[in-house]
Short mmCIF file of C-alpha atoms in Angstrom, two decimals:
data_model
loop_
_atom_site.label_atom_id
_atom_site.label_comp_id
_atom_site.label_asym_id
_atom_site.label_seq_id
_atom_site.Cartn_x
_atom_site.Cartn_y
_atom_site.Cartn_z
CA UNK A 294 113.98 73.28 161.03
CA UNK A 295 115.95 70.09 160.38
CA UNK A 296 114.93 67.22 157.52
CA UNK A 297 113.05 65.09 159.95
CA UNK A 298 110.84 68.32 161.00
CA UNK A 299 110.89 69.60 157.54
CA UNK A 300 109.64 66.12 155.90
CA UNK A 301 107.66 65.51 159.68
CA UNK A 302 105.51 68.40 158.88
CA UNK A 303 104.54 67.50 155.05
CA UNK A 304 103.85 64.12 156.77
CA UNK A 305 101.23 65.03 159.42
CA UNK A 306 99.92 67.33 157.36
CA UNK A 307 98.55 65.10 154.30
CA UNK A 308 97.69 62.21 156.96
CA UNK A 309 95.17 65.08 158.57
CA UNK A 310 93.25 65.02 155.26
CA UNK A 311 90.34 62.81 154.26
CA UNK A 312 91.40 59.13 153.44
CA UNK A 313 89.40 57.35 150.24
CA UNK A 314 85.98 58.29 150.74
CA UNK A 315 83.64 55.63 152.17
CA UNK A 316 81.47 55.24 149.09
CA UNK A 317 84.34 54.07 146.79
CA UNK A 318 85.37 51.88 149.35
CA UNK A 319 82.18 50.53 149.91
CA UNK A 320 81.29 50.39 146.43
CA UNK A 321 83.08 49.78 142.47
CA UNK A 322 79.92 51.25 140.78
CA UNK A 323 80.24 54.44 143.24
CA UNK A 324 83.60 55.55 142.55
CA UNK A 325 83.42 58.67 140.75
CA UNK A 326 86.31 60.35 138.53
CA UNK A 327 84.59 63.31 138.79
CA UNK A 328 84.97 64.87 142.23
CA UNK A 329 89.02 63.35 141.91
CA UNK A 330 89.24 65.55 139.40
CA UNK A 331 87.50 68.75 140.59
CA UNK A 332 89.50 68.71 143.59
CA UNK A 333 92.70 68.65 141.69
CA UNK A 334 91.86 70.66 139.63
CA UNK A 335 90.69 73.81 142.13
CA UNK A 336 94.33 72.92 143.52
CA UNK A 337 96.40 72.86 140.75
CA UNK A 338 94.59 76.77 139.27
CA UNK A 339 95.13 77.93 142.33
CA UNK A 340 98.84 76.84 142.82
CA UNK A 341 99.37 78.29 139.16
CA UNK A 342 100.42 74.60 137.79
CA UNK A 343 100.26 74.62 134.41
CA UNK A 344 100.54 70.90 132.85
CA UNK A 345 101.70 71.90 129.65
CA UNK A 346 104.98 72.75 131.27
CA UNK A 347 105.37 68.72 131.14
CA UNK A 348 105.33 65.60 129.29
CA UNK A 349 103.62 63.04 131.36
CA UNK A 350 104.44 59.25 131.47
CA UNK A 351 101.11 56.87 133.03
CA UNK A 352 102.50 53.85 134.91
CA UNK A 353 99.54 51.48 135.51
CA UNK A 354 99.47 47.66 136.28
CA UNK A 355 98.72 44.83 139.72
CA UNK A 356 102.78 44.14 139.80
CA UNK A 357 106.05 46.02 138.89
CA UNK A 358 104.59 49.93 138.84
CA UNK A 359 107.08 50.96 141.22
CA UNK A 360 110.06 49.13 140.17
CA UNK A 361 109.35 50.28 136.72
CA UNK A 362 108.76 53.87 137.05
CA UNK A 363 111.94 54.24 139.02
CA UNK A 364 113.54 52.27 135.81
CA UNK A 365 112.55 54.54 133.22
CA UNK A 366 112.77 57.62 135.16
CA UNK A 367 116.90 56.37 136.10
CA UNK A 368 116.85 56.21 132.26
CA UNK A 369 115.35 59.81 131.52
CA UNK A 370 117.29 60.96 134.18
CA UNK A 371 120.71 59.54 132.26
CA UNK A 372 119.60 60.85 128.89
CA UNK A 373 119.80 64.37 130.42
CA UNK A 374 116.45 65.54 131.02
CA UNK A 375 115.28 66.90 133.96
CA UNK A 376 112.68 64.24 135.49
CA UNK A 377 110.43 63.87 138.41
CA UNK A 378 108.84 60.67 139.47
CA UNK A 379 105.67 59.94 141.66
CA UNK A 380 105.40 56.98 143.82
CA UNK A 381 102.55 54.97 145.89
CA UNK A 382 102.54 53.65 148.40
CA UNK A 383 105.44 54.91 150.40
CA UNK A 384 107.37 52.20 152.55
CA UNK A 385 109.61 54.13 155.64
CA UNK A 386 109.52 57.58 154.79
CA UNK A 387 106.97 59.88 152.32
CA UNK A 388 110.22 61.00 151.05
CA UNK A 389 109.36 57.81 149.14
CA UNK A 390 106.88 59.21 147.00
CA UNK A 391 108.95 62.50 144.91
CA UNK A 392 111.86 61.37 143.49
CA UNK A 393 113.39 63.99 141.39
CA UNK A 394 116.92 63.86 138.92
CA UNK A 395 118.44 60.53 140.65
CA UNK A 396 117.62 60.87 144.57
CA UNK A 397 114.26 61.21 146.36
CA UNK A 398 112.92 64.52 147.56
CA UNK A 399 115.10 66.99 149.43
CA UNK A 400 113.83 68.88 152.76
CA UNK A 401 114.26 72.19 151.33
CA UNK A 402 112.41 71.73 148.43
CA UNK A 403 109.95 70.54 150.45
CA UNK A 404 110.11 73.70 152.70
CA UNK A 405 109.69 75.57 149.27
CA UNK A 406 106.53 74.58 148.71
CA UNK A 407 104.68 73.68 151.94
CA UNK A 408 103.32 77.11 153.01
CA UNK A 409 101.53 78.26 149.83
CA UNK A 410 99.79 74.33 149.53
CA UNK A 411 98.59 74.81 153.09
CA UNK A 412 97.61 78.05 152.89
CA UNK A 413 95.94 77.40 149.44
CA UNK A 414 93.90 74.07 151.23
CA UNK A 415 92.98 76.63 153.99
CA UNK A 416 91.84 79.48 151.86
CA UNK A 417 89.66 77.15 149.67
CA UNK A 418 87.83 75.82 152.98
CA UNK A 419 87.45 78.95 154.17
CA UNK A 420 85.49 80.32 151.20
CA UNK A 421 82.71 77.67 152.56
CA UNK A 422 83.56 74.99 149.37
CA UNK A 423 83.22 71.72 149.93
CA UNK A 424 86.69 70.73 149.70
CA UNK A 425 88.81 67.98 151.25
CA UNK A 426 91.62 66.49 149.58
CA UNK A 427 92.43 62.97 150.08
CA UNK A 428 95.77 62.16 151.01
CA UNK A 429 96.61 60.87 147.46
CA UNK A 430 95.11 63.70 145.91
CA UNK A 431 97.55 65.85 147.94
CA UNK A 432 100.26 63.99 147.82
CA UNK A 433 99.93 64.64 143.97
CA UNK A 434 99.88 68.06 143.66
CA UNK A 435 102.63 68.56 146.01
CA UNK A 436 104.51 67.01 144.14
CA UNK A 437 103.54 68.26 141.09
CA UNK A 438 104.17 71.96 143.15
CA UNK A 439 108.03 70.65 143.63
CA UNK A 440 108.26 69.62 140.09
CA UNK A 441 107.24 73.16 139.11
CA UNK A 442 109.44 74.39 141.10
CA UNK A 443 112.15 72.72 139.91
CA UNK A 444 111.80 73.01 136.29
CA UNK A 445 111.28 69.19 135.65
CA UNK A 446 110.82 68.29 131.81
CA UNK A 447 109.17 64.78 132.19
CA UNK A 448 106.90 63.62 134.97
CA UNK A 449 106.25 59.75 135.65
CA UNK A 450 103.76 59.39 137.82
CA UNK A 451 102.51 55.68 139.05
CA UNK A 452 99.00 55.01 139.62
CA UNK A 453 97.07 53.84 142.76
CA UNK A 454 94.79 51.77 142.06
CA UNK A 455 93.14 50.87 139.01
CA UNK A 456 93.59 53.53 135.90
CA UNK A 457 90.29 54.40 134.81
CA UNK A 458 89.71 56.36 138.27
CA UNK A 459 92.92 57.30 139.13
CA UNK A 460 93.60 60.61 140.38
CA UNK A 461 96.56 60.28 137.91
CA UNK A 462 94.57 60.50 135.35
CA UNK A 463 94.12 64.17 135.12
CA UNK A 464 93.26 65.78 132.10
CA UNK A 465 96.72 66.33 130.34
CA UNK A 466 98.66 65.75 127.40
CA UNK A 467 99.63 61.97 128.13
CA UNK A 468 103.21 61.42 126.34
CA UNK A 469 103.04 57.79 126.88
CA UNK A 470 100.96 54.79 128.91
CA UNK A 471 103.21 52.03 130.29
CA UNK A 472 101.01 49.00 131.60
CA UNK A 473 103.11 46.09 133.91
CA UNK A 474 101.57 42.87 134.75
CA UNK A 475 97.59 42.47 135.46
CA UNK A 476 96.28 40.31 137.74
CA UNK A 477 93.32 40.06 140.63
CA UNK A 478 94.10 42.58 143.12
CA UNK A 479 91.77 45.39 144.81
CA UNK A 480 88.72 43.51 143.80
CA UNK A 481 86.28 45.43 145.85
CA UNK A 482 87.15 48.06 143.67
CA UNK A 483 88.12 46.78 140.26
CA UNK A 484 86.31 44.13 139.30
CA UNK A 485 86.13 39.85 140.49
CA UNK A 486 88.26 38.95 136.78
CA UNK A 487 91.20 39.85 135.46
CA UNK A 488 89.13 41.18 132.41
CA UNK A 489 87.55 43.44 134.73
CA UNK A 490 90.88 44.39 136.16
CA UNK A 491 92.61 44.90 132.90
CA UNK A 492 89.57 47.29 131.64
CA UNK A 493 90.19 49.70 134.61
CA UNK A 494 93.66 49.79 134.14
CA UNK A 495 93.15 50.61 130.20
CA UNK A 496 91.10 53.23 131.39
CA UNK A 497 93.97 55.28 131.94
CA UNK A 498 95.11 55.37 127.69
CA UNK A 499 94.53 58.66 126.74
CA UNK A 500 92.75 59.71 123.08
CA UNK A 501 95.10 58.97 120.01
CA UNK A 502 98.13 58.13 122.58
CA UNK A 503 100.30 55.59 122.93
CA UNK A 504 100.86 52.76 125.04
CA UNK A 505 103.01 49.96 125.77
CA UNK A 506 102.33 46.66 127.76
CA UNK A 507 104.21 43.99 129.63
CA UNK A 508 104.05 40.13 129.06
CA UNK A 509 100.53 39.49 130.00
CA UNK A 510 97.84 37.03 130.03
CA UNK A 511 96.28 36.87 126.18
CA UNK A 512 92.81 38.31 128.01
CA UNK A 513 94.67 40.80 129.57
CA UNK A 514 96.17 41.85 126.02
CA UNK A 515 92.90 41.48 124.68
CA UNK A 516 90.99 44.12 126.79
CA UNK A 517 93.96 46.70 126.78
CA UNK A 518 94.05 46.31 122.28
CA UNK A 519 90.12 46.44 122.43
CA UNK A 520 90.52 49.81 124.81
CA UNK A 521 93.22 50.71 122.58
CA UNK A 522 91.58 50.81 119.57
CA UNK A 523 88.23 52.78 121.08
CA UNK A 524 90.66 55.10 121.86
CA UNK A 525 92.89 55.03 118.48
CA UNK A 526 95.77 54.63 120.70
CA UNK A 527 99.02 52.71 119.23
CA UNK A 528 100.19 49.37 121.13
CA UNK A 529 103.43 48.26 121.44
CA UNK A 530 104.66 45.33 122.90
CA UNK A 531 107.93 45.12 125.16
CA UNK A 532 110.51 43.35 123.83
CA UNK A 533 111.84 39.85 124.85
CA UNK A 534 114.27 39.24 127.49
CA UNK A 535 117.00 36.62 126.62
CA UNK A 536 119.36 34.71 128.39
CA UNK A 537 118.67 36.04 131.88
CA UNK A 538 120.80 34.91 134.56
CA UNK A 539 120.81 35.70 138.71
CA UNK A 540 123.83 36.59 140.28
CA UNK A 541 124.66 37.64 143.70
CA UNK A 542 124.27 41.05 143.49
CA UNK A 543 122.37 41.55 140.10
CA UNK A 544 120.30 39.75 137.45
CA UNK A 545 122.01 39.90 134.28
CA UNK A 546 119.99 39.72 130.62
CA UNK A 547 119.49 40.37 126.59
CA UNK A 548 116.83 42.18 125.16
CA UNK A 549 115.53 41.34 121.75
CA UNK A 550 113.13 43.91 120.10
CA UNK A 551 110.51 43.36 117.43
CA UNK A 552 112.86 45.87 115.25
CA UNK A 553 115.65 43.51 115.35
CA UNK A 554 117.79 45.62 117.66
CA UNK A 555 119.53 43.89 120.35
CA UNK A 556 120.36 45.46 123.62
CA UNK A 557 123.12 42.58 125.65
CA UNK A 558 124.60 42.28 128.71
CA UNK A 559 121.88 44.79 130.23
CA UNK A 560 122.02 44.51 134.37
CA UNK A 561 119.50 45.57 137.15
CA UNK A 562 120.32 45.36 140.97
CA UNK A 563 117.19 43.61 141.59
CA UNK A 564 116.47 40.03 141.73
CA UNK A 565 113.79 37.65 140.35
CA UNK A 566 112.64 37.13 136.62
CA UNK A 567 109.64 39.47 136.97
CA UNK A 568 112.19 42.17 137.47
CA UNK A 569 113.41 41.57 134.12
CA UNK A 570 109.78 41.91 132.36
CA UNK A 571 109.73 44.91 134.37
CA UNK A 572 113.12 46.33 132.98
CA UNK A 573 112.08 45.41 129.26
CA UNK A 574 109.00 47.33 129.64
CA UNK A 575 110.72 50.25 131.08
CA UNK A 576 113.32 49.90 127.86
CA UNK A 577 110.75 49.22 125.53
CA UNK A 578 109.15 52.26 126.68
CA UNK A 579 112.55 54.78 126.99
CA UNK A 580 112.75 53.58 123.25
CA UNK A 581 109.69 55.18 122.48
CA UNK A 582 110.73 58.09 124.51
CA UNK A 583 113.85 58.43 121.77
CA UNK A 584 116.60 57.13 124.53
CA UNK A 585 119.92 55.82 123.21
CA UNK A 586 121.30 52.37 124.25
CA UNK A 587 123.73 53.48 126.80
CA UNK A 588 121.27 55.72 128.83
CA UNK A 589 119.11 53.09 129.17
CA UNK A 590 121.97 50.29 129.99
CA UNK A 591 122.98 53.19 132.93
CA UNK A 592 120.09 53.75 133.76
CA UNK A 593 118.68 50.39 134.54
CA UNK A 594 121.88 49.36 136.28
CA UNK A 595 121.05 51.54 138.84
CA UNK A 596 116.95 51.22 139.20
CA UNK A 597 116.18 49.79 142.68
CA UNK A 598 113.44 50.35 145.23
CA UNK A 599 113.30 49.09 148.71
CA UNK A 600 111.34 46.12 149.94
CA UNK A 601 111.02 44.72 146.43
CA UNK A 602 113.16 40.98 147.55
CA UNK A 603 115.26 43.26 149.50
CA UNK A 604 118.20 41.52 150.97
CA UNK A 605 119.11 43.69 154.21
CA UNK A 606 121.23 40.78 155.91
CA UNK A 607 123.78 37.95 155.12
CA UNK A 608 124.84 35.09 156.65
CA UNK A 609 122.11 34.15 158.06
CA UNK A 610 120.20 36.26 154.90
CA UNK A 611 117.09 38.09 155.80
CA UNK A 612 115.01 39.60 152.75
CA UNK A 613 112.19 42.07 153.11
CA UNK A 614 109.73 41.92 150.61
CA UNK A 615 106.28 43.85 149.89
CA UNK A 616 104.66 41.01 148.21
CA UNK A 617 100.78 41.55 148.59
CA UNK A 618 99.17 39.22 146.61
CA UNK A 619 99.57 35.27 145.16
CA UNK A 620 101.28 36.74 141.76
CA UNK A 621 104.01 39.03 143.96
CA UNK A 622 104.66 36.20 146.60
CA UNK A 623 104.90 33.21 143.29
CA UNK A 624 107.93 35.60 142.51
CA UNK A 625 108.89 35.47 146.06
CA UNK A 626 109.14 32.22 146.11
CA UNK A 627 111.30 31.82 142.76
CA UNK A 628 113.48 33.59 143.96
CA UNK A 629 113.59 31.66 147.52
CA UNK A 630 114.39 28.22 145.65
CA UNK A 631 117.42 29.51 144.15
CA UNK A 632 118.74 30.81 147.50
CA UNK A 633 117.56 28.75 150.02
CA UNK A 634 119.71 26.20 151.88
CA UNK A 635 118.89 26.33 155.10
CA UNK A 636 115.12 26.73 156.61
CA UNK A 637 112.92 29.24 155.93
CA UNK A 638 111.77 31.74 158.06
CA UNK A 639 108.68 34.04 157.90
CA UNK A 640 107.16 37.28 159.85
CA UNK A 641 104.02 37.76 158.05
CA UNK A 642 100.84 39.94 158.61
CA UNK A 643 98.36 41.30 156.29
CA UNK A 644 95.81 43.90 155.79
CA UNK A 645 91.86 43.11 154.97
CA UNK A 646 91.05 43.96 151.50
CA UNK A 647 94.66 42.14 150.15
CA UNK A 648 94.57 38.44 149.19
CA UNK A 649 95.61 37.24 152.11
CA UNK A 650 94.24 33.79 151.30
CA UNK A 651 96.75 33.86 148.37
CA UNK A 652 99.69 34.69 150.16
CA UNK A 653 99.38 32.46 152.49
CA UNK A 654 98.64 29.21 150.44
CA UNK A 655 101.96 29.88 148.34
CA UNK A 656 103.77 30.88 151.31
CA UNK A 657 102.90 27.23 153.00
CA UNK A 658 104.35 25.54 150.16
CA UNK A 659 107.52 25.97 151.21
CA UNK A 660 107.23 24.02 154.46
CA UNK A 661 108.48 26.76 156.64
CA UNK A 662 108.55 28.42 160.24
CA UNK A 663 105.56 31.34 160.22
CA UNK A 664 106.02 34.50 163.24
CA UNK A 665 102.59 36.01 162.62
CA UNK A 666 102.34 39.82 163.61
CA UNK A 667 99.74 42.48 163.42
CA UNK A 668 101.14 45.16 160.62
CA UNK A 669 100.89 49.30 161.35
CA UNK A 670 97.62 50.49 160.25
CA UNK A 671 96.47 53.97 159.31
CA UNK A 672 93.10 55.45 158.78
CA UNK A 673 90.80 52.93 157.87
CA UNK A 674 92.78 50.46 157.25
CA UNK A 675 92.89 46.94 159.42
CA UNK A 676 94.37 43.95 159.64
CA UNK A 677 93.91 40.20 159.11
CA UNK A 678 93.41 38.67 162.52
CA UNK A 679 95.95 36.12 163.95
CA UNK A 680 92.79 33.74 163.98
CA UNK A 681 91.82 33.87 160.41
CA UNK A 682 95.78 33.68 159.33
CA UNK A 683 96.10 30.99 161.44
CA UNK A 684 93.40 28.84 160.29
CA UNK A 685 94.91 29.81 156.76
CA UNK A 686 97.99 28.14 157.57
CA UNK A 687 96.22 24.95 159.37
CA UNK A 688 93.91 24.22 156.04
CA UNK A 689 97.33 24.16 154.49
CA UNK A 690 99.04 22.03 156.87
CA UNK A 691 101.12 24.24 158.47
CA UNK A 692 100.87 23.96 161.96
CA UNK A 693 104.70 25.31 162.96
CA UNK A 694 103.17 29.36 163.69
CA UNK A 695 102.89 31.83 166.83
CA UNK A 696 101.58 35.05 167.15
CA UNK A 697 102.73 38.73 167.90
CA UNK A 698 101.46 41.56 168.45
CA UNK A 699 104.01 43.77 168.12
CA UNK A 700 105.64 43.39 164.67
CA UNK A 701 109.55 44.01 166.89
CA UNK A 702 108.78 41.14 169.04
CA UNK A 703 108.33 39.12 166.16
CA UNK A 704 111.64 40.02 164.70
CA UNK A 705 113.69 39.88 168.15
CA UNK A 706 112.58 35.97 168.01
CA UNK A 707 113.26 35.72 164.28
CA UNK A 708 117.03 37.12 164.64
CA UNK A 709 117.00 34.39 167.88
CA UNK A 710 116.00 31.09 165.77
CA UNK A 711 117.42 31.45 162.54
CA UNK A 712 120.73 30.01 161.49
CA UNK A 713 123.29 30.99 159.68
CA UNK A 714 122.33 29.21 156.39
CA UNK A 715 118.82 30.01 157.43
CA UNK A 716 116.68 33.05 155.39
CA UNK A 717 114.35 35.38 156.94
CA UNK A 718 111.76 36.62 155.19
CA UNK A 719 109.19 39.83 156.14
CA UNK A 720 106.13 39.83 154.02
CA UNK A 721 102.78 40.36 153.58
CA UNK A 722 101.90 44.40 153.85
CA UNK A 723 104.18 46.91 152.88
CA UNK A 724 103.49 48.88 156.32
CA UNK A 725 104.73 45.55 157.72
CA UNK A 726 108.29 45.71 155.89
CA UNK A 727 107.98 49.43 156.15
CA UNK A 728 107.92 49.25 159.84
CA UNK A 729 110.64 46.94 160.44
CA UNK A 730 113.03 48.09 157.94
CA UNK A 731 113.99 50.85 160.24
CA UNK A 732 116.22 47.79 162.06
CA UNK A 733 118.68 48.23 159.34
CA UNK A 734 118.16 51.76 157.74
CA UNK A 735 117.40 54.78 160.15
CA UNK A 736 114.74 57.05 159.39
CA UNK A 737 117.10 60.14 159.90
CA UNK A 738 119.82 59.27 157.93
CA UNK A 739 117.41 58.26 155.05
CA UNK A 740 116.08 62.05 154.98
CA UNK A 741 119.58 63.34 155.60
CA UNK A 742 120.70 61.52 152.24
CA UNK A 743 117.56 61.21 150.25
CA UNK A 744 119.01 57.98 149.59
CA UNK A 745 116.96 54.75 150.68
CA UNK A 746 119.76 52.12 151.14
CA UNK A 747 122.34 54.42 152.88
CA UNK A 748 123.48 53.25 156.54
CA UNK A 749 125.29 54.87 158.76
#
């Protein structure tokens, strides 16, 4: 079989499994840690995964998860160790989600390990359990399979949502808990405050461990030290980034640490401040890991995801962005007023359950041209209607909008309107930017490579 087959396979067969059950969707106060855990675990015995083969490194937070576990895993990964990284949601490709020693997942790794987990899912129904993976559940232990089978030393795995009922949080020897930025996001799940919010996430500190957290709201701080202390974890605090400048292709900055120490002239290929909270939380907590200065200045330099104020086009610019909520689209925007000369442009659709509300009331303050489209949807997901959007944008006085169905359509007028000193931007859903990145990057030559950005 060729990578597209290989990785095609892997693909159907984790989308045939049970999404979120219906209970925890329904309900906060039904979700149950318990079955998550009994599931993995009957997996990982029967796989032969042992966890004390790794150290593990939590990633929780609303905002920056992704972009820093890719930063501190670049950083293990420069140090020397052997490192495998675990990523959700995915954007094009699942490849997405394993990235292992400085490129995502190859095919025949995945080939390695594909018969004994299906056969292992099939031999565990057919003993009359009652056992059905979800597809995050799955996703997991594949990956932790391909880390096995690769002899990884560290594992960084990112959570989905929340902390306290992760699947992540299986029962292992946690090395180190890294929490980003917290903020109202999944409320049917976590909670209507950020207090709420920020005492789910804690959930995920494990007994006498450690943790580190980004800047924060001081009740966001508050709940993680109170959680901290139940636990008799140690808190740190990420250090302070300094003199922080945008440039064309990077963001440039200081880091001052509560030591003393001084890390300068640090760069990331990713743009926006929030980036740089991200990349001193991710050096704050390679520090902790006993990193020297230079694998973490390598390591950051090359940290990047895709759709994270992705700039695909130039001239007229087009940026792709994954921005799901008010806090991720305020950082949007920041980066917008520094760029913008021309008008703005956006293709926008959401997905029920996000704060669509939020995205579009910070989205309308910059005055500019909407294409509303319908995003992919999987499972039971579904999206906002063009009529509720719609009378979004008209409460905020935005009246320049039209509607398409098909997400291309919506593009093939973008690319027709804009200018050259004009900027495009997709947003909203990260099956939305997922979808129509394939305009610049091919599917096939992203599995070919295992690298996200390459083109053809």
């Amino acid at each position: 079989m060729n990578s597209k087959e290989v990785i095609g396979r892997l693909d159907k067969f984790l989308n045939s499994l049970s999404p979120l059950p219906k209970k925890i969707i329904k309900k906060k106060q039904s979700r149950n840690i318990d079955s998550h855990f009994e599931r993995i675990m009957l997996l990982v015995e029967r796989l032969e995964i042992s966890f004390s083969d790794f150290e593990f490194i939590n990633v929780v937070g609303t905002s920056g998860k992704g972009s820093t576990t890719m930063m501190i895993s670049e950083c293990l990964h420069e140090s020397g160790k052997s490192v495998g990284s675990f990523f959700s949601p995915h954007i094009t490709s699942i490849i997405e989600r394993f990235w292992f020693n400085g490129r995502f997942v190859e095919p025949k790794l995945v080939s390695k390990v594909y018969d004994s987990f299906v056969s292992t899912i099939k031999k565990i129904s057919q003993e009359g359990q009652c056992f059905i993976p979800t597809f995050f559940e799955s996703s997991l232990v594949v990956f932790l399979l391909m880390a096995k089978e690769i002899n990884c030393e560290v594992l960084v795995l990112e959570a989905g949502i929340g902390g306290k009922y992760d699947v992540t949080r299986i029962p292992f020897s946690q090395k180190l808990c890294v929490i980003t930025k917290v903020a109202l996001d999944h409320t049917e799940l976590l909670g209507k405050t950020v207090s709420e919010i920020a005492r789910d996430k804690a959930g995920i500190i494990a007994e006498n461990g450690r943790v580190i957290v980004s800047k924060n709201h001081y009740v966001v701080k508050r709940e993680i030290s109170k959680i901290s202390k139940k636990k008799s974890a140690k808190l740190y605090s990420c250090p302070t980034p300094e003199q922080v400048v945008l440039k064309q292709n990077c963001t440039v900055f200081n880091l001052n640490f509560s030591d003393g120490s001084f890390l300068k002239n640090l760069s990331i290929p990713m743009f926006g401040e929030h980036q740089v909270h991200n990349a001193a939380l991710a050096a704050g907590a390679c520090k902790l890991m006993n990193l020297d200065n230079l694998s973490i200045s390598k390591g950051l330099s090359k940290s990047r995801l895709p759709g994270r104020i992705e700039i695909v086009s130039k001239n007229p610019t087009v940026i792709l962005d994954v921005a799901h909520n008010r806090d991720k689209v305020k950082a949007l925007i920041q980066v917008l007023k520094r760029r913008s000369e021309g008008r703005l442009f956006f293709i926008v659709g959401c997905l029920e359950g996000k704060d669509s509300l939020g995205i579009i009331e910070e989205l309308s303050e910059t005055k500019g041209v909407f294409l509303l489209t319908l995003p992919p949807v999987f499972g039971s997901r579904k999206y906002v209607s063009f009529s509720k959007l719609g009378k979004m944008l008209m409460k905020n006085r935005i009246r320049d909008f039209q509607n398409f169905i098909d997400p291309w359509d919506a593009l093939k007028q973008a690319l027709r309107l804009i200018k050259r000193d004009d900027v495009l931007v997709i947003t909203g859903s990260s099956y939305l930017v997922g979808e129509l990145r394939k305009f610049w990057f091919e599917e096939d030559y992203i599995l070919e490579s295992g690298n996200l950005f390459a083109r053809k």
